[in-house]
Coordinates of C-alpha atoms and ligand atoms in Angstrom, one line a residue:
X9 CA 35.0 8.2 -48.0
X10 CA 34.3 4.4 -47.3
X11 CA 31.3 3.7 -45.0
X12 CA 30.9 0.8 -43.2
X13 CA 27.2 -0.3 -42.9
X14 CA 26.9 -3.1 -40.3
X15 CA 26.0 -6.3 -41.3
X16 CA 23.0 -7.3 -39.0
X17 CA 23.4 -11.0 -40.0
X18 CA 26.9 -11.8 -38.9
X19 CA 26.0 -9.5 -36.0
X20 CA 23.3 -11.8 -34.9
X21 CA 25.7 -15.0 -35.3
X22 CA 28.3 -13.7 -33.6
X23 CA 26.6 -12.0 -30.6
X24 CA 24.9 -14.7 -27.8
X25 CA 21.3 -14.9 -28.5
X26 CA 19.0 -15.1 -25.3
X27 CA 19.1 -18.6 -25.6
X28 CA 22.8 -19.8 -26.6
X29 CA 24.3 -16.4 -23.9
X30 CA 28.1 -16.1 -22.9
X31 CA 28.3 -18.7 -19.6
X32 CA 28.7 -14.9 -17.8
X33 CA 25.1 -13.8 -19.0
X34 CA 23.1 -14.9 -16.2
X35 CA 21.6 -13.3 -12.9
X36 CA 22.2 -14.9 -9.7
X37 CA 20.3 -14.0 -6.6
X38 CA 21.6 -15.0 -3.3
X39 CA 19.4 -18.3 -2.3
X40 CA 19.0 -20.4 0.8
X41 CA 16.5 -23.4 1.5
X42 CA 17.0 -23.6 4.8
X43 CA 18.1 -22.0 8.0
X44 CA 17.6 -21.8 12.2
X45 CA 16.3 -18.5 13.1
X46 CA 15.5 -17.9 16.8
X47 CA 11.9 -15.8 17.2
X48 CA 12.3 -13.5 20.4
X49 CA 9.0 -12.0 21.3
X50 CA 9.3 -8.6 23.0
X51 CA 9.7 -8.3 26.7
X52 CA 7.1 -6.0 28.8
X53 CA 8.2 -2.7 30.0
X54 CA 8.1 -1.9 33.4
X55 CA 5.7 -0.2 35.4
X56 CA 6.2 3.0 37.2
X57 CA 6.6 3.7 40.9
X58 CA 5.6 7.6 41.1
X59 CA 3.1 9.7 42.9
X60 CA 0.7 12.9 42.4
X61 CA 3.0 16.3 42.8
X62 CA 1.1 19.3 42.9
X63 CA 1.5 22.9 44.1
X64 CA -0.2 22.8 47.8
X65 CA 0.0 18.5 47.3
X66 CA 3.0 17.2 48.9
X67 CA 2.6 14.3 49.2
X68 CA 0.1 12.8 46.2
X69 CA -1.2 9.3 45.5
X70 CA 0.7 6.7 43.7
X71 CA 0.2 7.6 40.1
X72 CA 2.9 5.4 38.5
X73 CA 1.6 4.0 35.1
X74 CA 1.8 0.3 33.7
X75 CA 4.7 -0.7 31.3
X76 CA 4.1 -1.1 27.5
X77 CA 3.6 -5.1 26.4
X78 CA 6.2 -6.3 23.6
X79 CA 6.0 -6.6 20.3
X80 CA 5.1 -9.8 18.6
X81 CA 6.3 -11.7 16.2
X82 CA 4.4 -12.5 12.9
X83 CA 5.0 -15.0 10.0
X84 CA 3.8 -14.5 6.4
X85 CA 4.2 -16.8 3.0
X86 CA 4.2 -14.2 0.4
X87 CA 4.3 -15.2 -3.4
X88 CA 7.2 -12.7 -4.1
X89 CA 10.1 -14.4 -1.8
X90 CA 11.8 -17.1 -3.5
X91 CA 14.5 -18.3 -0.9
X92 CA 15.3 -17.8 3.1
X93 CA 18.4 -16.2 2.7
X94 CA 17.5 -13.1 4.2
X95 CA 16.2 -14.3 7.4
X96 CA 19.4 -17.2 7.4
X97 CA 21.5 -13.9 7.4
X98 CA 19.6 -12.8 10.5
X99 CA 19.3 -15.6 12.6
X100 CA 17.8 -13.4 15.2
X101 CA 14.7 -11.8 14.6
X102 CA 13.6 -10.3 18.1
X103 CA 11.0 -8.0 18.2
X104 CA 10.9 -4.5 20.5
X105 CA 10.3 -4.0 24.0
X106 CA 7.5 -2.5 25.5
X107 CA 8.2 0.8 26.9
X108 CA 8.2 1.8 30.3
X109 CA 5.5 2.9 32.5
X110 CA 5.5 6.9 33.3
X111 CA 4.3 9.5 35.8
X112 CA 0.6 10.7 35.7
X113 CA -0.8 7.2 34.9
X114 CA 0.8 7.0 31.5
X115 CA 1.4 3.7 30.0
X116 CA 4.0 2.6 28.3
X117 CA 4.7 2.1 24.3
X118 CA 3.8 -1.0 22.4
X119 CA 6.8 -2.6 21.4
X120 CA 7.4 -2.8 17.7
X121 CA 6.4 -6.1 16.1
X122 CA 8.3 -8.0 14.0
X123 CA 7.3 -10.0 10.6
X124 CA 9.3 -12.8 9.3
X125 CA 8.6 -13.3 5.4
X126 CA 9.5 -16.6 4.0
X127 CA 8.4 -17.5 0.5
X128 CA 5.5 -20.1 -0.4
X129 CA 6.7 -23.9 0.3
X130 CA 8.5 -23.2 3.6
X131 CA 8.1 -25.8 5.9
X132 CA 8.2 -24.3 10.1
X133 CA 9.3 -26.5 12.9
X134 CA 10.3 -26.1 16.3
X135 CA 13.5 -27.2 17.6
X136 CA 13.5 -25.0 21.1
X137 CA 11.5 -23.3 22.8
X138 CA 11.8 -21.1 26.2
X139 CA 8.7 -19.3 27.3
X140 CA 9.6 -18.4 31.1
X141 CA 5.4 -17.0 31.7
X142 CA 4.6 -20.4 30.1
X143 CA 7.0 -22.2 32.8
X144 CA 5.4 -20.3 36.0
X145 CA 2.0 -20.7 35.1
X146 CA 3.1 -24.4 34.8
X147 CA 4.7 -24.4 38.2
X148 CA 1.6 -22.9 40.1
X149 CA -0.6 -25.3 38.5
X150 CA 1.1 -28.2 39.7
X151 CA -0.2 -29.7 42.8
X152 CA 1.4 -28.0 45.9
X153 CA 2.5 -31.2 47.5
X154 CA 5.2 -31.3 45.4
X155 CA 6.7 -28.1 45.9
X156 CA 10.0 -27.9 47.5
X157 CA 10.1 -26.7 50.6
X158 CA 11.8 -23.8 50.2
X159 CA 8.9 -22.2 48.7
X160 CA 6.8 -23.0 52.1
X161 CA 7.3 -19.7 53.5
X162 CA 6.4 -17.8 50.3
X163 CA 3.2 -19.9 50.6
X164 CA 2.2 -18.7 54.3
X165 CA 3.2 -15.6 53.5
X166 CA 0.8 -15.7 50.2
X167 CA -2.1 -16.9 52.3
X168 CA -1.7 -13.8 54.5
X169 CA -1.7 -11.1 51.7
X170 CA 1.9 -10.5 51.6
X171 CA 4.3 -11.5 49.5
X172 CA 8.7 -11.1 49.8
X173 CA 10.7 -9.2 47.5
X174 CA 12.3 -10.0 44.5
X175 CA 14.5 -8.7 43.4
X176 CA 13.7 -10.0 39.2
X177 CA 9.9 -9.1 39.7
X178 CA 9.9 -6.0 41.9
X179 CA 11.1 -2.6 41.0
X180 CA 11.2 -0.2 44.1
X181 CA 11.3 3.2 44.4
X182 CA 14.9 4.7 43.4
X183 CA 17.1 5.8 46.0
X184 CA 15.7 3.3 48.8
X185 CA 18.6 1.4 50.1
X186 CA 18.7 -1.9 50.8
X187 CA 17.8 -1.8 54.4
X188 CA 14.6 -0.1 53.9
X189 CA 13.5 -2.2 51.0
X190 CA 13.7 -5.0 53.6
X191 CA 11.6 -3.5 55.8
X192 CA 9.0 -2.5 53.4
X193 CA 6.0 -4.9 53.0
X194 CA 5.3 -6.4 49.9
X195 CA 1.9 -7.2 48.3
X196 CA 1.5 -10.8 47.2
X197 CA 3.1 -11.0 44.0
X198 CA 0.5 -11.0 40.9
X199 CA -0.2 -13.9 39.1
X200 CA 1.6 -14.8 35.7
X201 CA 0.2 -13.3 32.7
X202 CA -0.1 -13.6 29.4
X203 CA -1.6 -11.4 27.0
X204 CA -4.8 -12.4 25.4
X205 CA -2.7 -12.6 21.7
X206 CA -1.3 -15.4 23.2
X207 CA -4.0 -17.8 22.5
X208 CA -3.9 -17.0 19.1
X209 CA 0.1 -19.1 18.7
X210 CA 0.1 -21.9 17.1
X211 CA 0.4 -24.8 19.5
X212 CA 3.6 -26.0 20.5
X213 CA 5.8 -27.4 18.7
X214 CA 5.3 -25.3 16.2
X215 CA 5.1 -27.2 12.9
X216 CA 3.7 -25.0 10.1
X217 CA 3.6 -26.2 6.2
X218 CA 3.3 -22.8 4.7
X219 CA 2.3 -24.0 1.3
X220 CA -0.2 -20.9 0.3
X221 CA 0.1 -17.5 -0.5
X222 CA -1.1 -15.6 3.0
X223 CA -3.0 -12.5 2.9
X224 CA -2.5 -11.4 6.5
X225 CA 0.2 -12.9 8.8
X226 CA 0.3 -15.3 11.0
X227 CA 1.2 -14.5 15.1
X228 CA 4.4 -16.9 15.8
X229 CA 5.0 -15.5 19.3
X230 CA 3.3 -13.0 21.0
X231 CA 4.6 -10.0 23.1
X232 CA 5.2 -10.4 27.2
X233 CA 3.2 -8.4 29.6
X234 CA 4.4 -4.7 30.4
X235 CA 4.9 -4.8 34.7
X236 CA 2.2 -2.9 36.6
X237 CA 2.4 0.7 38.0
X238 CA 2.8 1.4 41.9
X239 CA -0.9 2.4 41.4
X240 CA -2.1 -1.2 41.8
X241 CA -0.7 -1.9 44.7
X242 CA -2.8 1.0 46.6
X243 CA -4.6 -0.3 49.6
X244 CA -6.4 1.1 52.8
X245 CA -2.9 0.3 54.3
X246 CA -0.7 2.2 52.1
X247 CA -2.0 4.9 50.2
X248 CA 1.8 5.7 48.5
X249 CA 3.1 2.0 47.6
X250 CA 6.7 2.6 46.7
X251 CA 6.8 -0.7 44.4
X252 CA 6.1 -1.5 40.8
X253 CA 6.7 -5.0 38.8
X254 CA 8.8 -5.5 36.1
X255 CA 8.1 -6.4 33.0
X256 CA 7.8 -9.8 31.9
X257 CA 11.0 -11.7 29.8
X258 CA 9.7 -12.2 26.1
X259 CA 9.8 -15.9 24.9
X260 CA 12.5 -16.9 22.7
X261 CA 11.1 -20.3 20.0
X262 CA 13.9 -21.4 17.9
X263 CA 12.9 -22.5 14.6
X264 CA 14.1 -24.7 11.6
X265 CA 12.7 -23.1 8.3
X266 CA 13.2 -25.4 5.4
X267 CA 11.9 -24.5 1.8
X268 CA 10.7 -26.8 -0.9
X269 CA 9.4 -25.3 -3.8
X270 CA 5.9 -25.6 -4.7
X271 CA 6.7 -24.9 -9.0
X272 CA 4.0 -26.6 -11.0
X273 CA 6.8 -28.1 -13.2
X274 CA 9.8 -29.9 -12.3
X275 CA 12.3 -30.5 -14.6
X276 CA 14.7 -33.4 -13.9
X277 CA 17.8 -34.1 -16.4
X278 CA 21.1 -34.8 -16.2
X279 CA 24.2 -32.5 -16.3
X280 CA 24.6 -30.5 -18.7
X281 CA 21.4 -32.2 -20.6
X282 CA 19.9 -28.2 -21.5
X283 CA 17.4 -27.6 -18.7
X284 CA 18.4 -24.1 -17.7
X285 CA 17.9 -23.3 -21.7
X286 CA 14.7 -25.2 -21.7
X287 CA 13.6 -23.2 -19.0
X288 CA 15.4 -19.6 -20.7
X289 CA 12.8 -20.7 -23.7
X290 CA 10.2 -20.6 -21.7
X291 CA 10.2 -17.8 -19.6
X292 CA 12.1 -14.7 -19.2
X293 CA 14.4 -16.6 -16.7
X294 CA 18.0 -15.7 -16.7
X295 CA 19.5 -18.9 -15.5
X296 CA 23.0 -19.8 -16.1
X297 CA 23.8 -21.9 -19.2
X298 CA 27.3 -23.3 -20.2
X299 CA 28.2 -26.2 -21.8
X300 CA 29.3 -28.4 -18.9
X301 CA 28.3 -30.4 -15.8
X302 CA 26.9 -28.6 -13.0
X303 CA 26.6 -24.6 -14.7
X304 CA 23.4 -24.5 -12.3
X305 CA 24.0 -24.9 -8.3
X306 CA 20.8 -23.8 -7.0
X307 CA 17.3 -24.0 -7.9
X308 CA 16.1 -21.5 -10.3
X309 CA 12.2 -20.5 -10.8
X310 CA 11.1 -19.2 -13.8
X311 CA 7.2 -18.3 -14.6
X312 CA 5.8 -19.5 -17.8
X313 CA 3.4 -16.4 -19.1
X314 CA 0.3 -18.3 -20.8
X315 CA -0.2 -15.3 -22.7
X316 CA 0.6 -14.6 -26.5
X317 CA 1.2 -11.0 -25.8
X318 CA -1.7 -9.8 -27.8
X319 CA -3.6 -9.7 -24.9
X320 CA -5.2 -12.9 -25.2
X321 CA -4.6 -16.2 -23.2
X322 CA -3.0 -18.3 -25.6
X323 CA -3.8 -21.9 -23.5
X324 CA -6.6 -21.1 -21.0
X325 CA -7.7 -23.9 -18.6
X326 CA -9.4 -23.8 -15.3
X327 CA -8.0 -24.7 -12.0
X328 CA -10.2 -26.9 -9.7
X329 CA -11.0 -24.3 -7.9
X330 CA -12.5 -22.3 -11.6
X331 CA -9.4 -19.7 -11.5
X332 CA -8.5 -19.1 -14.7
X333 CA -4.4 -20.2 -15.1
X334 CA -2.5 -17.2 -16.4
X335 CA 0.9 -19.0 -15.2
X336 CA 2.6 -22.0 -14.3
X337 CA 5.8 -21.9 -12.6
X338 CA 9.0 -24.2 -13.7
X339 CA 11.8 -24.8 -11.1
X340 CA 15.5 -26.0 -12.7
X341 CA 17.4 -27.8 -10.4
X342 CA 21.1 -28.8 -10.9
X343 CA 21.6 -32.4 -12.7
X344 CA 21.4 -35.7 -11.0
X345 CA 24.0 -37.9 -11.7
X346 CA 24.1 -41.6 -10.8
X347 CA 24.0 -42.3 -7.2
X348 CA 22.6 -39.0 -6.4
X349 CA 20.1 -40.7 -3.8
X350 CA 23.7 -41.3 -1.9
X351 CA 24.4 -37.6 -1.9
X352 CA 27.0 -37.8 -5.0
X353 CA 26.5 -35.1 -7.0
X354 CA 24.6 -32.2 -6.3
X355 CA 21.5 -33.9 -6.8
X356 CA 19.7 -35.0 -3.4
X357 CA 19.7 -31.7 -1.8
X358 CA 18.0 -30.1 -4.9
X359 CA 15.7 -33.2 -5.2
X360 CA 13.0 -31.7 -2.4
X361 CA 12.2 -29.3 -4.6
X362 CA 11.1 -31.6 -7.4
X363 CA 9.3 -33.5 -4.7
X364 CA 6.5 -31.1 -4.5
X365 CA 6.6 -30.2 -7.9
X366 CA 3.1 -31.0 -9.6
X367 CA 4.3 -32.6 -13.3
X368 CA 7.8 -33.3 -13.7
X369 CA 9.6 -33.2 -17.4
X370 CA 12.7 -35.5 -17.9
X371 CA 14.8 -33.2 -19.7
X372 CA 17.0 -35.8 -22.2
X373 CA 19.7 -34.8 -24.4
X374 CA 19.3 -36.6 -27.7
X375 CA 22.9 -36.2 -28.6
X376 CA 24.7 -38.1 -25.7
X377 CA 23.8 -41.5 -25.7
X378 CA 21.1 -43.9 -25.5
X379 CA 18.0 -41.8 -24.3
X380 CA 16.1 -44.6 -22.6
X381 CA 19.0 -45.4 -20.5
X382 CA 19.1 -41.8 -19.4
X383 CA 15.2 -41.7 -18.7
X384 CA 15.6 -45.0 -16.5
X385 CA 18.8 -43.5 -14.6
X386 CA 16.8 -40.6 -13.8
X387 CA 13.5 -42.3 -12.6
X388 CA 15.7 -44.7 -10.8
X389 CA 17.2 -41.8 -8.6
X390 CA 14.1 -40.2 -8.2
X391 CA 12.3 -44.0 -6.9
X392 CA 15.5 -44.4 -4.5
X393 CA 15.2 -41.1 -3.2
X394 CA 11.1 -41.8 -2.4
X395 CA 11.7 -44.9 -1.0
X396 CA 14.5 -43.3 1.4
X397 CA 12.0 -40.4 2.2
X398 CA 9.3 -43.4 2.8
X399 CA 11.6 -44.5 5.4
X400 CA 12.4 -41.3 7.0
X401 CA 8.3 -40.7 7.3
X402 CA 7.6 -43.4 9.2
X403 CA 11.0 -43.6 11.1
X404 CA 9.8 -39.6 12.0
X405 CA 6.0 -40.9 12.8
X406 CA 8.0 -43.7 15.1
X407 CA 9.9 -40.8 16.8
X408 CA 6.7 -38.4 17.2
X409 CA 4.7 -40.7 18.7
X410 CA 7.6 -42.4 21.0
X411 CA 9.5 -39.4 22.7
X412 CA 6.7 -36.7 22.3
X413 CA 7.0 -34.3 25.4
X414 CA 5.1 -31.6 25.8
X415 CA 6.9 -28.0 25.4
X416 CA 7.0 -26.6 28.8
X417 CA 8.2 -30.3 30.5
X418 CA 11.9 -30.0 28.7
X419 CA 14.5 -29.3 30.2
X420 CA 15.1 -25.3 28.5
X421 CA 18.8 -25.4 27.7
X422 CA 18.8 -21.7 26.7
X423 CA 22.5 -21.7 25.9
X424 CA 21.7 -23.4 23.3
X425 CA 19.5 -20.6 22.0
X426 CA 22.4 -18.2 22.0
X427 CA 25.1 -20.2 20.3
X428 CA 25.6 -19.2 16.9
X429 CA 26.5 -22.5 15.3
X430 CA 23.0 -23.9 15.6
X431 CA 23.1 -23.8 11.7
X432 CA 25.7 -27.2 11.8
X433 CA 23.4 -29.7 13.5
X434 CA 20.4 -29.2 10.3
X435 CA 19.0 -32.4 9.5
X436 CA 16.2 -32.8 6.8
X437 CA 13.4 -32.0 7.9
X438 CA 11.1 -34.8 7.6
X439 CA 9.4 -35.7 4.2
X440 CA 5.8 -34.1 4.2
X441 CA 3.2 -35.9 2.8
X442 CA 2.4 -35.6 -0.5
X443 CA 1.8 -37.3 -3.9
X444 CA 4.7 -39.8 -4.1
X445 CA 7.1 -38.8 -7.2
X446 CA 6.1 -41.9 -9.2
X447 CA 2.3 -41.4 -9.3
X448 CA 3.2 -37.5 -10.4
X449 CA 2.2 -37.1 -14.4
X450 CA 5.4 -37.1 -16.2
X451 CA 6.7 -36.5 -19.7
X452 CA 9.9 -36.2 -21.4
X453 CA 11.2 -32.6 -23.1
X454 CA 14.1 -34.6 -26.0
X455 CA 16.3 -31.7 -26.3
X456 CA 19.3 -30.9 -29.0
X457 CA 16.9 -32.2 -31.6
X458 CA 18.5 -29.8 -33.8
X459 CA 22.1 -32.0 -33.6
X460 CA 22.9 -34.4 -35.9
X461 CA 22.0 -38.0 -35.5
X462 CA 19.4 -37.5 -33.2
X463 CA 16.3 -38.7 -34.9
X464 CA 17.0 -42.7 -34.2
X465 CA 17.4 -42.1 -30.5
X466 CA 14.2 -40.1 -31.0
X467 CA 12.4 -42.9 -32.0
X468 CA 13.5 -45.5 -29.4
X469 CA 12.5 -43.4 -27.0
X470 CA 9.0 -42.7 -28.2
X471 CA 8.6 -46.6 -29.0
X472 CA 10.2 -46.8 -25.7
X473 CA 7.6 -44.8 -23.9
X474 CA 4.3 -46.0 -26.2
X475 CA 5.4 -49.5 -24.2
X476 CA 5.3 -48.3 -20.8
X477 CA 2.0 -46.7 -21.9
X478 CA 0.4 -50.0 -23.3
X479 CA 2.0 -52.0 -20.5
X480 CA 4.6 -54.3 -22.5
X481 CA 7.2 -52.4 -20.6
X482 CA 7.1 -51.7 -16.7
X483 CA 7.4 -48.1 -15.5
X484 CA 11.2 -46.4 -15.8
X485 CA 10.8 -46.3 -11.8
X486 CA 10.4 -50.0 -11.2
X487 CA 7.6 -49.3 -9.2
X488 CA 3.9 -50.4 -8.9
X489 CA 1.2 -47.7 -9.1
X490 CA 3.4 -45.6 -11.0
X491 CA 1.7 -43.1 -13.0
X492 CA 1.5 -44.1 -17.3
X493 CA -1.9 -42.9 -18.4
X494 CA 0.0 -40.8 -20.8
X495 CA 4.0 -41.0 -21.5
X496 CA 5.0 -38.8 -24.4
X497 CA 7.8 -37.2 -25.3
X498 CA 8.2 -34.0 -27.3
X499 CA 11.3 -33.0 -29.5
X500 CA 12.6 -30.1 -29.0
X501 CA 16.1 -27.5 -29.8
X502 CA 15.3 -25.1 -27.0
X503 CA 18.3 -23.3 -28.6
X504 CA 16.7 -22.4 -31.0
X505 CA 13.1 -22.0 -29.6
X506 CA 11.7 -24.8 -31.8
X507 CA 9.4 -26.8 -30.3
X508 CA 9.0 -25.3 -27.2
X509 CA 5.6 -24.2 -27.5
X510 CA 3.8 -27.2 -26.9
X511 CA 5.0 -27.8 -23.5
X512 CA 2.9 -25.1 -21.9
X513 CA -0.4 -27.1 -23.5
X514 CA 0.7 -30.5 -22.6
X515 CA 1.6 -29.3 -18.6
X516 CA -1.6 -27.5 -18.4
X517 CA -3.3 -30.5 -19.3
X518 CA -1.4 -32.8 -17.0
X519 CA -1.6 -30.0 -14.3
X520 CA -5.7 -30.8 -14.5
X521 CA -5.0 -34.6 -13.8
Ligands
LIG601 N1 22.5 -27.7 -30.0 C1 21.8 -27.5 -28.9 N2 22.5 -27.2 -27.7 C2 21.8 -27.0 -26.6 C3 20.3 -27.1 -26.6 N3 19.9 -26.8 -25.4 C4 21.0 -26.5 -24.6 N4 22.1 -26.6 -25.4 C5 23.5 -26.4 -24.9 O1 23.8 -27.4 -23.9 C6 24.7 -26.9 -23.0 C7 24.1 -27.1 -21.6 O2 22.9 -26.4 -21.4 P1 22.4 -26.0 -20.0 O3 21.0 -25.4 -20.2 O4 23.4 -25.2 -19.2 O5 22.2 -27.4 -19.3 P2 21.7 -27.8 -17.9 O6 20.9 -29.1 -18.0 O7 21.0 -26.7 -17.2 O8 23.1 -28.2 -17.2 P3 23.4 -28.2 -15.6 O9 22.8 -26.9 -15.0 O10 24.9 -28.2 -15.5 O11 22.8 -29.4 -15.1 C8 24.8 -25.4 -23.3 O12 26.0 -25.2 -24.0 C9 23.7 -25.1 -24.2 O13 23.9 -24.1 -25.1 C10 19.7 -27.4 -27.8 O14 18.5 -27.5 -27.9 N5 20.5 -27.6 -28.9
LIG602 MG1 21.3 -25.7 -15.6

């Protein structure tokens, strides 16, 4: 009887390692880096117009309760979340009304709050905001000259005690027909209120950098007033008011949520030049590989374990703040081709997320072409693309400081709010300050060092980059106060896992500079 014994060796040639995997070996989670969402804080429930019913009590005090106050809505960073699209799927994220008022001086629910979670790097800013409490409390401040005259006769009226109805703040008792809710008298109407939460918002406009892990969340918007129970409006002169108020309207802020992320590396390369396998060799990341231009079309993040899984830090370095590093995190971005800075390519949508990355690597293939021609066609997208942002930051600090008006003094288009193609007008949000690319430490990862003919380009490079260290060549960038304290280079065949060790020593120590 023959027996076949499998032959491990050919297996292991034949089937995909983790490195070299079928282009169809990869996981792919939905992503989005940014998104509108409109915030809705809850509205108030109403109060209650009832009275006391008793066996041998026919006629009871007013005993309606107050209405519940909304919900709120909360924002949190978290470390987990790695894109937005889950709340860019929502677009509305409205929090619960307050519940009614009820009978026997019962108040109304809470309304249910809302959390938005968005992961570290997202960047919060206001386009819209309409806050109707915000806009009455306005209006009574302002100086009663300029009232309209309309308003005159709600002003005597106010002076005497008695308000009019209305019909958006008053709830009267049911079953009174119009003619006798005209006749009724109405107390003055109460002032507008906000709940205390309210002075915990962040000021408007709303411009959050969310660049840390948060432990608790953050109030975006807090909940409306519930309306207040007939029982307030008791008085020597009526004993059974038959009116309660509504609750208030919840404020809607509609917000442009951008992300950039914050990964310790960035690795910039051309297409196809082997980053996602770079970054496969590293972690346990699953990113797509296949041998041609543009196999990755979003950002991937991959976390760099500085372990040797015995159980013992294998690099161990201190953060500034005397953490000890168990990680670093590497985002792989899709390939910059020439002219990316003018939006060719993929690249310049993808290139915010290198902008906030602490070290970059220049991922260079060793196998196609001259590798110091690559390195300068990368660092001159990346110096194009800064000095574009450059100009965007002080065009935006022009704007800010030009046509700043404060929140409540806009004109409120609220059908804006409601149309659902906010999501075509996105701009960039503008650049946020941080280390310009070119003073970032660099190095460069020379990949496919396992081809053929790759050792002379090798050594250009490295003579290449010993230059820009000792100064007999200018930075790759072109620009002054470029960072060169320490160009190097290190070969590597991430296909095959050789060489790749080194990289999580040489970032550490960059991370420290
Ligand atoms: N021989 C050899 N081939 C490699 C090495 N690294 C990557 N490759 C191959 O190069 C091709 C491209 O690799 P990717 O990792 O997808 O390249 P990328 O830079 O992520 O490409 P884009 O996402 O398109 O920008 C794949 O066929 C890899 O198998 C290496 O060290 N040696
Ligand atoms: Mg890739």
């Amino acid at each position: 009887m023959p027996t076949s014994t499998p032959n491990y060796a050919t297996d292991r040639q034949t089937s995909p390692s983790h490195l070299d995997p079928t282009p169809d070996d990869y996981t792919l989670t939905p992503f989005a880096d940014r998104c509108i969402v409109v915030a809705e804080a809850g509205a108030g429930g109403h109060g209650c117009v009832s009275f006391l019913r008793e066996k041998y009590i026919e006629e009871g005090p007013a005993n309606g309760g107050d209405g519940g106050s909304g919900g709120n809505v909360y924002i949190q960073a978290v470390r987990g979340e790695t894109s937005l699209h889950k709340i860019a799927r929502r677009r509305l994220v409205k929090a619960g009304r307050g519940k009614n008022g009820q009978g026997k001086m019962r108040g109304g629910e809470r309304g249910s709050d809302v959390l938005i979670t968005v992961p570290v790097g997202t960047i919060v800013r206001e386009i819209q905001r309409h806050d109707p409490i915000q806009n009455e409390i306005d209006e009574q401040q302002r100086p009663k000259r300029s009232r309209r005259k309309q308003e005159e006769s709600d002003m005597t009226a106010e002076i005497e005690g008695t308000g009019q109805y209305r019909k958006d703040k008053w709830l009267v008792f049911p079953g009174m027909v119009p003619s006798e809710v005209n006749r009724m008298t109405f107390p003055k109407l109460p002032p507008p209120r906000k709940s205390h939460l309210a002075a915990l918002q962040p000021a408007a406009p709303i411009w959050l950098d969310l660049d840390k892990h948060m432990e608790t969340p953050m109030l975006l918007a807090a909940g409306s007033m519930g309306g207040m129970g007939n029982t307030h409006f008791m008085s020597p002169f009526s004993a059974r008011p038959k009116m309660a108020t509504r609750g208030d309207e919840g404020m809607k802020i509609s917000l442009q949520l951008e992300l950039k992320i914050l990964a310790d590396l960035g690795l910039v390369g051309l297409p196809n030049a082997g980053k996602s396998t770079l970054l496969r060799a590293m972690s346990n990341s699953r990113a797509r590989v296949g041998n041609w231009a543009f196999t990755t079309l979003q950002p991937n993040v991959g976390t760099v374990v500085l372990d040797d899984h015995k159980g013992r830090p294998m690099v161990s370095k201190r953060t500034r703040d005397g953490r000890l590093r168990e990680n670093f995190t590497v985002a792989d971005v899709p390939g910059l081709i020439e002219d990316a800075h003018l939006d060719k390519g993929l690249g310049l949508g993808f290139l915010r997320h290198v902008e906030r990355a602490a070290v970059l690597a220049f991922v260079i293939d060793l196998s196609a072409g001259d590798a110091v021609q690559a390195l300068k066609l990368l660092w001159k997208e990346l110096a194009e693309y800064e000095m574009q942002r450059g100009k965007e930051l002080n065009a935006e600090t022009e704007r800010r400081m030009v046509k700043y008006v404060p929140p409540h003094m806009r004109s409120a288009p609220d059908e804006a709010l409601d149309s659902p193609d906010l999501d075509m007008s996105i701009d960039p949000l503008p650049f946020v300050p941080t280390t310009p690319i070119s003073a970032k430490p660099w190095f460069v990862v020379a990949t496919k060092a396992d081809l053929p003919n790759t050792q002379e380009n090798y050594e250009a490079l490295q003579r290449y980059l010993t230059d820009v260290r000792t100064g007999v060549q200018p930075h790759p960038s072109g620009l002054k106060n470029a960072w060169k304290h320490n160009t190097q280079s290190i070969p590597i065949s991430a296909i095959n896992a050789e060489g790749v060790a080194a990289i999580p020593q040489l970032v550490m120590d960059l991370l420290e500079e």
